[in-house]
Short mmCIF file of C-alpha atoms in Angstrom, two decimals:
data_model
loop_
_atom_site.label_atom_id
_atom_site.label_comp_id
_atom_site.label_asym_id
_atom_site.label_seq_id
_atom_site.Cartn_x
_atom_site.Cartn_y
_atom_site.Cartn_z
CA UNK A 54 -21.79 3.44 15.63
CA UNK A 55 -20.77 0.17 16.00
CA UNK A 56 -21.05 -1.20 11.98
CA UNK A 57 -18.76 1.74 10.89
CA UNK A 58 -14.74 1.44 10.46
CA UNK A 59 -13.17 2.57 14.49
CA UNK A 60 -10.76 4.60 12.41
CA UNK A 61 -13.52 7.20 10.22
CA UNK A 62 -15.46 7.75 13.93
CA UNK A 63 -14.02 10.43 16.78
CA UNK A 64 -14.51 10.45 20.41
CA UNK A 65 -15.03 13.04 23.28
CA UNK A 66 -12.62 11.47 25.67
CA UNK A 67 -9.46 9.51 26.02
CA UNK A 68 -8.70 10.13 22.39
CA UNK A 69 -5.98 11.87 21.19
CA UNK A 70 -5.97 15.62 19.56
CA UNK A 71 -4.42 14.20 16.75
CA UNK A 72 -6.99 11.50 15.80
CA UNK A 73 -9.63 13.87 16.00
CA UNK A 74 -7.94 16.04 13.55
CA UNK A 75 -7.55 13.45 10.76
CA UNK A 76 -11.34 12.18 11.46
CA UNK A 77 -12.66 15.82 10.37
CA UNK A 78 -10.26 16.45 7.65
CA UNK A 79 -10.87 12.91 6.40
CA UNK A 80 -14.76 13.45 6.46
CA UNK A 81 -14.66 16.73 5.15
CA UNK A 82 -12.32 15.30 2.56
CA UNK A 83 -15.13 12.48 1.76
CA UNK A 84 -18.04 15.04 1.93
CA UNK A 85 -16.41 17.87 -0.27
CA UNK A 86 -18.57 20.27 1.30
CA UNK A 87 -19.94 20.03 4.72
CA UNK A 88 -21.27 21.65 7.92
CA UNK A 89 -20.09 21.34 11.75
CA UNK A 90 -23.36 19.91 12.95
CA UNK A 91 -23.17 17.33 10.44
CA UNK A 92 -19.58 16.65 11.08
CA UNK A 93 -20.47 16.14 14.79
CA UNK A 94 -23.59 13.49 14.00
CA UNK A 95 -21.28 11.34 11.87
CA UNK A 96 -18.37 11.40 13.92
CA UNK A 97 -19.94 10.96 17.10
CA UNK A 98 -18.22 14.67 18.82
CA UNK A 99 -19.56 17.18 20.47
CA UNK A 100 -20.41 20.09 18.21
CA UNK A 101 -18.02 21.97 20.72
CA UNK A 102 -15.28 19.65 19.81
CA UNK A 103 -16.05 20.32 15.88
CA UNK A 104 -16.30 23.96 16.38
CA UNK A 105 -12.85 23.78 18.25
CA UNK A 106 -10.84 21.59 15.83
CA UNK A 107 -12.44 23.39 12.64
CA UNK A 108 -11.15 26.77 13.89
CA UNK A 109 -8.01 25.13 14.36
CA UNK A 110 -7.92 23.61 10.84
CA UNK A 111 -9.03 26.95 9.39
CA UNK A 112 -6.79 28.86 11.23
CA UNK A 113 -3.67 26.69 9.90
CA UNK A 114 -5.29 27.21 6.44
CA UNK A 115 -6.31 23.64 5.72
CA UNK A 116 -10.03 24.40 6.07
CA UNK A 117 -12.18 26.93 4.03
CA UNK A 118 -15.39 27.66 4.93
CA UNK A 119 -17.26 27.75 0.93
CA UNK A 120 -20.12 29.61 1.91
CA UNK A 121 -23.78 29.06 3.37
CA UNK A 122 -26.52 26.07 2.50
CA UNK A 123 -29.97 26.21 3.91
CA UNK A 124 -30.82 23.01 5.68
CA UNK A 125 -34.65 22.88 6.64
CA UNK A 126 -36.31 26.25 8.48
CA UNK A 127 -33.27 27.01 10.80
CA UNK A 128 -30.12 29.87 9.89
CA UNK A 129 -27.92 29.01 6.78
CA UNK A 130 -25.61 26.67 7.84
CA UNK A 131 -21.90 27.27 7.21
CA UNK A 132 -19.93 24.91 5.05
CA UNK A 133 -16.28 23.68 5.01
CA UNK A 134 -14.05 21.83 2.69
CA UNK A 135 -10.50 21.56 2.19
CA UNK A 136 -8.68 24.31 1.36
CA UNK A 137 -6.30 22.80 -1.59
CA UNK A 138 -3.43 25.14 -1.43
CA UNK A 139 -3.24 24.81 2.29
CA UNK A 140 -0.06 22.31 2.27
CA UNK A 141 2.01 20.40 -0.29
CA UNK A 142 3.06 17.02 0.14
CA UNK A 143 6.41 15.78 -1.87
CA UNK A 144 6.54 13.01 -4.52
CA UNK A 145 9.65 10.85 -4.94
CA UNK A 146 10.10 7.63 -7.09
CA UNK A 147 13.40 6.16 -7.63
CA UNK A 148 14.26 4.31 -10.57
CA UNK A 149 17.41 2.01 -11.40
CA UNK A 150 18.50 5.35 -13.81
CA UNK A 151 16.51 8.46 -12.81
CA UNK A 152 14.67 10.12 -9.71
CA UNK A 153 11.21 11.66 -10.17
CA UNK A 154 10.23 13.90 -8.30
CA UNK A 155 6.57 16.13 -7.71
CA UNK A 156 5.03 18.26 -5.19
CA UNK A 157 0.92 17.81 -4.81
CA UNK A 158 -1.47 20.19 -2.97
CA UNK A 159 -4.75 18.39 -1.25
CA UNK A 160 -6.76 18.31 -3.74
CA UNK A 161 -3.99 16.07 -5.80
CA UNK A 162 -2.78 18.91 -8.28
CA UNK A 163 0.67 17.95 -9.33
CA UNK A 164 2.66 21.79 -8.67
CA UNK A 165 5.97 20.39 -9.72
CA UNK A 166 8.02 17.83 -12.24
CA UNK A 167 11.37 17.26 -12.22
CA UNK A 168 13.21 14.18 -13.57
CA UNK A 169 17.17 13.84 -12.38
CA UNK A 170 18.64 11.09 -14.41
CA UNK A 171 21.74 9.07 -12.43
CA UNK A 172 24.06 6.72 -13.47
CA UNK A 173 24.01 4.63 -10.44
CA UNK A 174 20.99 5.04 -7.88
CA UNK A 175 22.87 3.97 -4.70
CA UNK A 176 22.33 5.53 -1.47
CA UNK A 177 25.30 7.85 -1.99
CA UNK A 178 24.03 9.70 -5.05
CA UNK A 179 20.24 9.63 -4.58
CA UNK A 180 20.05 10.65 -1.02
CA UNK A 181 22.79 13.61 -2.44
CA UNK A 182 20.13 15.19 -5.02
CA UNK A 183 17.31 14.84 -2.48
CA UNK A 184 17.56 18.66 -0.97
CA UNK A 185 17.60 20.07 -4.15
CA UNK A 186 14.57 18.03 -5.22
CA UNK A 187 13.00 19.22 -2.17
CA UNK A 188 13.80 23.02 -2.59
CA UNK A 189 13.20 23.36 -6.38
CA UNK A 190 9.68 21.70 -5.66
CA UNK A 191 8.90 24.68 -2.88
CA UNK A 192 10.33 26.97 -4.91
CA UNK A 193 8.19 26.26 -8.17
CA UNK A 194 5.25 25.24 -5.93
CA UNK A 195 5.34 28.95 -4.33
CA UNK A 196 4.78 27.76 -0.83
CA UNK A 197 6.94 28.34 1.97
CA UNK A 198 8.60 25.33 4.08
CA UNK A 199 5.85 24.96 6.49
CA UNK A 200 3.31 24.38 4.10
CA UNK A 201 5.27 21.16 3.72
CA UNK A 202 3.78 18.08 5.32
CA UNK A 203 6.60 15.80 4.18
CA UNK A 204 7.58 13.08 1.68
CA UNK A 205 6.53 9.88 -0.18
CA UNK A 206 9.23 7.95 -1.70
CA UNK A 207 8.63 5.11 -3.78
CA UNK A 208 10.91 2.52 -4.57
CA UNK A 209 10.62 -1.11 -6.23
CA UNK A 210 9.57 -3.68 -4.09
CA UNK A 211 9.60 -6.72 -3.07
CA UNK A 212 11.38 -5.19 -0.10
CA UNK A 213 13.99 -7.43 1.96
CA UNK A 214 14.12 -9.85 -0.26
CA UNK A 215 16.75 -10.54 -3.15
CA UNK A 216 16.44 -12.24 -6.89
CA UNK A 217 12.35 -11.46 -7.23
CA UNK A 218 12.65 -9.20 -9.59
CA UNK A 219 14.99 -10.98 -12.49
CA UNK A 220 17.02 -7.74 -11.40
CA UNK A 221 15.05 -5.23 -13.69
CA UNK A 222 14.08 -2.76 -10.81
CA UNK A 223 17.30 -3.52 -8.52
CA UNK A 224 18.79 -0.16 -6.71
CA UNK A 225 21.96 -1.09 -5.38
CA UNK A 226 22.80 -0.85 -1.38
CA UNK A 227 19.29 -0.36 -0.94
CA UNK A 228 18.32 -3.66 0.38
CA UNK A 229 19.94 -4.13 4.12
CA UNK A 230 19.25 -0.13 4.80
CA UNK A 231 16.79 1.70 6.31
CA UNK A 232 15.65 3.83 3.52
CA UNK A 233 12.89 5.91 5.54
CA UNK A 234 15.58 7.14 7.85
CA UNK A 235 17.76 7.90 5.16
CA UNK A 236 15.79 9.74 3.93
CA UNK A 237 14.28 11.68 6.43
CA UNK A 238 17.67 12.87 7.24
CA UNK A 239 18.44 14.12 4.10
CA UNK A 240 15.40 16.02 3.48
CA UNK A 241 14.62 17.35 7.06
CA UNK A 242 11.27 16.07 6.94
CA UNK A 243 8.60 13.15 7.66
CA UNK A 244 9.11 10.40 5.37
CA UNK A 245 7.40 7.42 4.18
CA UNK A 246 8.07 4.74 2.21
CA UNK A 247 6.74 2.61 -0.27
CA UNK A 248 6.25 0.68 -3.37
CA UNK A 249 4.72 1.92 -6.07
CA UNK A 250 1.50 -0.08 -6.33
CA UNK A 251 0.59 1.22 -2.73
CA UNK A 252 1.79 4.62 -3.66
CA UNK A 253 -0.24 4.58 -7.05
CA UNK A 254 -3.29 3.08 -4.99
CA UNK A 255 -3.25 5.75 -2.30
CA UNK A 256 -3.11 8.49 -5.21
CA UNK A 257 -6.94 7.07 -6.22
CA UNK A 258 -8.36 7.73 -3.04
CA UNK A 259 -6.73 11.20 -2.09
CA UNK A 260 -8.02 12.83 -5.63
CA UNK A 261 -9.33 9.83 -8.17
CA UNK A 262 -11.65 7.67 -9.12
CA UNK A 263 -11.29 5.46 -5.32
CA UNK A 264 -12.32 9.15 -3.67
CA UNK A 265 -14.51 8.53 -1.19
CA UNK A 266 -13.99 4.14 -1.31
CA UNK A 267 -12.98 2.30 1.97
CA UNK A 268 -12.07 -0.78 0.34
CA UNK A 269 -10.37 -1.16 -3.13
CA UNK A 270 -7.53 -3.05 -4.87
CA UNK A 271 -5.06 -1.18 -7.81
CA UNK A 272 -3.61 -3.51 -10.05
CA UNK A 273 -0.63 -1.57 -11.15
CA UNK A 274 1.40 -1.89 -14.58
CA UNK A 275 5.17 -0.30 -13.55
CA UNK A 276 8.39 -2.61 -15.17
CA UNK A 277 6.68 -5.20 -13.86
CA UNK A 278 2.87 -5.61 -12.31
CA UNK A 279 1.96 -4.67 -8.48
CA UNK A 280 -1.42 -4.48 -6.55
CA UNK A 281 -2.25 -2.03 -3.62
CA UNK A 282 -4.48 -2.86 -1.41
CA UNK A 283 -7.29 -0.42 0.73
CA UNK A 284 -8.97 -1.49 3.32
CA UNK A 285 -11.08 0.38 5.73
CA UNK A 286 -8.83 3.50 4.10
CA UNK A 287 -5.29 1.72 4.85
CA UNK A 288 -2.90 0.55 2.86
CA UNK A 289 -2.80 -3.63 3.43
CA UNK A 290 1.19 -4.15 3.79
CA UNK A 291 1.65 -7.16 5.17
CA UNK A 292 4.23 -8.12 7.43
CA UNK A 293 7.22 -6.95 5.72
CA UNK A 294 5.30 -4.52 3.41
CA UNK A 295 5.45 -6.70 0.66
CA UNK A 296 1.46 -7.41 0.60
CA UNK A 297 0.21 -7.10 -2.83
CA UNK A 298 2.98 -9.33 -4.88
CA UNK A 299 0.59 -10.48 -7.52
CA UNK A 300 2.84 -10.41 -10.10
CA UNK A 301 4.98 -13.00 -8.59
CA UNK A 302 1.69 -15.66 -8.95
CA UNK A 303 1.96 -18.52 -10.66
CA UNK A 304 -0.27 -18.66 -13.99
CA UNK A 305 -0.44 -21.40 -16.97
CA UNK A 306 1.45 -20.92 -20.18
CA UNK A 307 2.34 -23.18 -22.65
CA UNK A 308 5.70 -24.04 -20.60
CA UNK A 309 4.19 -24.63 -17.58
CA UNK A 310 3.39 -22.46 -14.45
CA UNK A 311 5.27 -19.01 -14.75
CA UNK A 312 4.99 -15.70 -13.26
CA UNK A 313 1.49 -13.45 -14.06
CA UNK A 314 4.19 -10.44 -14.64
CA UNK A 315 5.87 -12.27 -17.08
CA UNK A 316 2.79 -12.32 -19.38
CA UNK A 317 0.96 -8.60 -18.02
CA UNK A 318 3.42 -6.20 -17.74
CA UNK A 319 5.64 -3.60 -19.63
CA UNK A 320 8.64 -5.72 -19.77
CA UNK A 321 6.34 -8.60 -21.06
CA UNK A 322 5.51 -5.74 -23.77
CA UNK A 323 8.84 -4.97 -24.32
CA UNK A 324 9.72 -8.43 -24.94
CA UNK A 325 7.00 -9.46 -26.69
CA UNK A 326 7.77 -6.64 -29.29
CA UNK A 327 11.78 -7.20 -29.15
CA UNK A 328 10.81 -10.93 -30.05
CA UNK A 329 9.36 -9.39 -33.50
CA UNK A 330 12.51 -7.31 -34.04
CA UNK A 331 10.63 -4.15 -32.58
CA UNK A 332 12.01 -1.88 -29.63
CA UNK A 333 10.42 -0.18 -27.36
CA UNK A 334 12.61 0.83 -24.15
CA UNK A 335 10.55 3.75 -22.82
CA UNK A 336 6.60 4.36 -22.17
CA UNK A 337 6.66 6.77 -24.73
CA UNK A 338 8.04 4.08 -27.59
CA UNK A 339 4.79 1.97 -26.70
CA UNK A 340 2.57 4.76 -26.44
CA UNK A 341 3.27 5.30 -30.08
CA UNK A 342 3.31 1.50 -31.50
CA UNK A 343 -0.27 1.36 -29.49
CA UNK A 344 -1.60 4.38 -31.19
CA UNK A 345 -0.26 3.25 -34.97
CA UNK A 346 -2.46 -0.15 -33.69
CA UNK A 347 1.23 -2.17 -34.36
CA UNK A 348 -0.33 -5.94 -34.69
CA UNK A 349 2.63 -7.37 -32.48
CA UNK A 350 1.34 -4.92 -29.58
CA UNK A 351 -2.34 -6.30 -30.07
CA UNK A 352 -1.39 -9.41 -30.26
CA UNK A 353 0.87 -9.44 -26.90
CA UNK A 354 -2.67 -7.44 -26.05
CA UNK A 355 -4.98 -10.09 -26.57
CA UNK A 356 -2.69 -12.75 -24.83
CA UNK A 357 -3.47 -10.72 -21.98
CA UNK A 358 -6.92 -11.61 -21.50
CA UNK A 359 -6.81 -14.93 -19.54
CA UNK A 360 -4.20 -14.41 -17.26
CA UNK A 361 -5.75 -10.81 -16.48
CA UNK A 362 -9.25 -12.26 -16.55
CA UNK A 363 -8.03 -15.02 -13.89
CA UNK A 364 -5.93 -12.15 -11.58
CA UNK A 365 -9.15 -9.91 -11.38
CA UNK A 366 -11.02 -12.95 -10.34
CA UNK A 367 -8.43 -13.97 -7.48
CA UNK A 368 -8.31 -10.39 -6.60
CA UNK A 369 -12.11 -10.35 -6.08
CA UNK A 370 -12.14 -13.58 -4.14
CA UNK A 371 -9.39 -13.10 -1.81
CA UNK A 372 -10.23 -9.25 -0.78
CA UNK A 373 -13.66 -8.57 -1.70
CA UNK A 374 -12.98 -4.49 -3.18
CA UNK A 375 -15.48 -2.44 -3.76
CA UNK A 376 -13.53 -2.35 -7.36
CA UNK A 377 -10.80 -2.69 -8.65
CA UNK A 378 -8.71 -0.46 -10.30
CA UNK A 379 -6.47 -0.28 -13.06
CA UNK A 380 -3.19 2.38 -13.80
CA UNK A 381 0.42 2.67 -13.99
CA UNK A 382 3.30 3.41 -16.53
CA UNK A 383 1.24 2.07 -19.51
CA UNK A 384 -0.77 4.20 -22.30
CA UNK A 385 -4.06 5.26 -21.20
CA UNK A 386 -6.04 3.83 -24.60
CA UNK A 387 -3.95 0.55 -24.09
CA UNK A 388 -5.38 0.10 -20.20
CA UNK A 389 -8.93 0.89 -21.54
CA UNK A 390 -8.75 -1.13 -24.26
CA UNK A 391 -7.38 -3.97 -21.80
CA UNK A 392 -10.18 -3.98 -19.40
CA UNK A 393 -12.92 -4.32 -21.74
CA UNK A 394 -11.38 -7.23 -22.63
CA UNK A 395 -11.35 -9.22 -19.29
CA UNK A 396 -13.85 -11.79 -18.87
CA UNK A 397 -15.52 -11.09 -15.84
CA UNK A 398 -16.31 -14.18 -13.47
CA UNK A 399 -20.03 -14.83 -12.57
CA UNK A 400 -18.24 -17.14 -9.53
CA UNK A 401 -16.78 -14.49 -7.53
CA UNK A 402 -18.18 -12.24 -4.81
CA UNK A 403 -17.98 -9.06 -6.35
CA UNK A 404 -20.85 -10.39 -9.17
CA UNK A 405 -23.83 -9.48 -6.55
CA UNK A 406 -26.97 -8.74 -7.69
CA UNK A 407 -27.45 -5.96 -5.58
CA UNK A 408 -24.22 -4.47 -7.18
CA UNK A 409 -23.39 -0.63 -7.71
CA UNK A 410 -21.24 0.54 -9.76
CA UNK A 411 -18.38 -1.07 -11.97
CA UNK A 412 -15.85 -3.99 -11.05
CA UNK A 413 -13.13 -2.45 -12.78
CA UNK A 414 -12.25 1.27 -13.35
CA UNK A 415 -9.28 3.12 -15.08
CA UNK A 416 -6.96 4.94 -12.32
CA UNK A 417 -4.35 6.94 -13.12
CA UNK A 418 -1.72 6.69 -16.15
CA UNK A 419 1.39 7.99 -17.48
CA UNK A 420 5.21 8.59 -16.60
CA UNK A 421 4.70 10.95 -12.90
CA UNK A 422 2.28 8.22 -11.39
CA UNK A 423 4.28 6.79 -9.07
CA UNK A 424 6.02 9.96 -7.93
CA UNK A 425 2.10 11.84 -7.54
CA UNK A 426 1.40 8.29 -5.40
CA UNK A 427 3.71 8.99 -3.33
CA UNK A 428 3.25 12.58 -2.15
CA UNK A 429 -0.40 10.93 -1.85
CA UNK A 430 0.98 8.88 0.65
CA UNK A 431 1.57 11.74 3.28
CA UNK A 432 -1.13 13.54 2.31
CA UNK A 433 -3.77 10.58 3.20
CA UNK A 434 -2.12 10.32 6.40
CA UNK A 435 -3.68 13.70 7.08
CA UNK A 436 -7.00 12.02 6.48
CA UNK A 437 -6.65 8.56 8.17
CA UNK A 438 -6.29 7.61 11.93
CA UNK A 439 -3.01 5.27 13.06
CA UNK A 440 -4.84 4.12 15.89
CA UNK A 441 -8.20 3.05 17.04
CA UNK A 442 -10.31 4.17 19.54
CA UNK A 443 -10.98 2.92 22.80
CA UNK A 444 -13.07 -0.20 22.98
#
């Protein structure tokens, strides 16, 4: 057991109750469907120790068994997955002028939507709609308060810092507070925070095309253009939890170095288009200009390609992903139609020979993403150990 990740493995002593319990529900999670002796062999437990924590799991209604499989000339062996509708996690993003807000079951299945626009989004006002987010989501969601393992709140990153942004995603009296407490206090419940790259990445893993990866990047297209990093099934955040600022790299232009954001992103879009006399101030706007194949749109499209082609390449390099994937507040067709155009590098460690599967993937797209990343958030801490085990 030593080649595999200390965090997916359990152990029969000196480990806590807790770790055990997100090693089976993340492996059953991973499997789909699977049975307590085979739990035991790939965790390293006792079959004892599965039986007990199983029984606990099912008991609290976040296992099912799904019937009976016959495994070689011995008794039908009983199979478990996760029971979807089990618990809800909540979704929060908060935006410069609205609040987003979701509730997802296990399986990822978005139960709620609610947008609440604001005129400011200061501490004061957001943290006063948060428990009626929280109660309209268990309400429509039609599960009761303890089904509630807590909340994911997004917000725009870099966090800490000041001027990074060109003040497009600035919430004001956000930056010298402690938003996670804040916020735990005004919903009553577990909270985590992050940015929405991380958020959007962890939402690929829980139920999307990263299920059942260890180690992937998300390059993700909000206002501006984030990247999440998973590795060994954790978010990489860096010291301050500002890992993943790859929109803030330099890349060449005709004016010298500027930022990759300022050539891939939405507001690059935006301006691009409002250069040509065209607007386009929501997601929906270039959603529409995309599908009426508006040349200004493919042409910002097609200046794309090199500074994309050179990210992906960087991104390879510097964190070796099983892929990477691609998402955010952008058109779906537009994203597709944007990765088959990168030019993929033949000097980068991800072009293997003994390769499988694709480099790049589509994740998730459209206006909730961030918010359904977020509940994600809470939910994959379920799956994934804090702490190692004993050496």
């Amino acid at each position: 057991m030593s080649d595999r990740d200390p965090q997916t493995i359990g152990a029969n002593a000196g480990r806590s109750r807790r770790h055990n319990r997100q090693v089976v529900l993340g492996h059953v999670h991973r499997a789909g469907a699977v049975g307590r002796a085979q739990i035991a062999r790939d965790l390293g437990l006792s079959t004892q120790a599965v039986s007990n924590i199983i029984a606990e799991l099912e008991g609290e209604g976040l296992l099912r068994a799904t019937g009976r499989r016959v495994a070689g000339r011995g008794l039908p062996v009983v199979q478990y997955a996760l029971n979807p509708t089990g618990a809800v996690a909540l979704g929060i993003e908060v935006r410069p002028d609205a609040v987003l807000a979701t509730a997802v079951n296990l399986d990822g299945t978005a139960l709620f939507k609610a947008r609440h626009t604001v005129t400011s989004a200061d501490p004061e006002t957001v943290l006063e709609i948060m428990p009626g987010l929280r109660d309209r989501a268990l309400e429509s969601a039609g599960v009761s308060a303890s089904k509630l393992l807590g909340a994911g709140v997004v917000m725009p990153g870099p966090f800490g810092m000041r001027g990074f942004s060109e003040g497009v995603s600035d919430l004001p009296g956000w930056q010298n507070s402690n938003a996670e407490a804040l916020f735990g206090q005004a919903l009553s419940l577990p909270v985590a925070v992050e940015n929405d790259a991380n958020a959007a990445a962890v939402s690929e893993r829980v139920s999307g095309v990263a299920r059942g990866f260890e180690s992937y990047a998300f390059l993700y297209f909000g206002a501006g253009l984030g990247l999440g990093v998973v590795t060994g099934g954790r978010l990489l955040r860096g010291a301050r939890g500002n890992a993943g600022e790859v929109g803030h790299i330099p890349v060449a232009s005709e004016n010298g170095p500027v930022p990759l954001e300022s050539r891939v992103s939405r507001l690059s879009a935006r301006r691009h288009l409002a250069a040509a006399g065209i607007e386009a101030d929501s997601i929906g706007d270039i959603e529409s200009l995309y599908a009426a194949r508006n040349p200004v749109l493919l042409d910002w499209l097609a200046q794309t390609v090199q500074p994309l082609s050179l990210a992906v390449q960087t991104i390879e390099n510097l964190f070796d992903p099983q892929a990477i994937v691609f998402g955010g507040a952008l058109p779906s067709g537009l994203i597709a139609e944007m990765i088959g155009g990168i030019q993929l590098a033949d000097t980068s460690v991800a072009a293997r020979p003994d390769r499988v599967g694709p480099r790049l993937l589509q994740g998730a797209t459209g206006r909730i993403t961030a918010a359904v990343g977020a509940a994600a958030l809470i939910i994959n801490q379920s799956f994934t150990p804090q702490i190692g085990p004993p050496h």
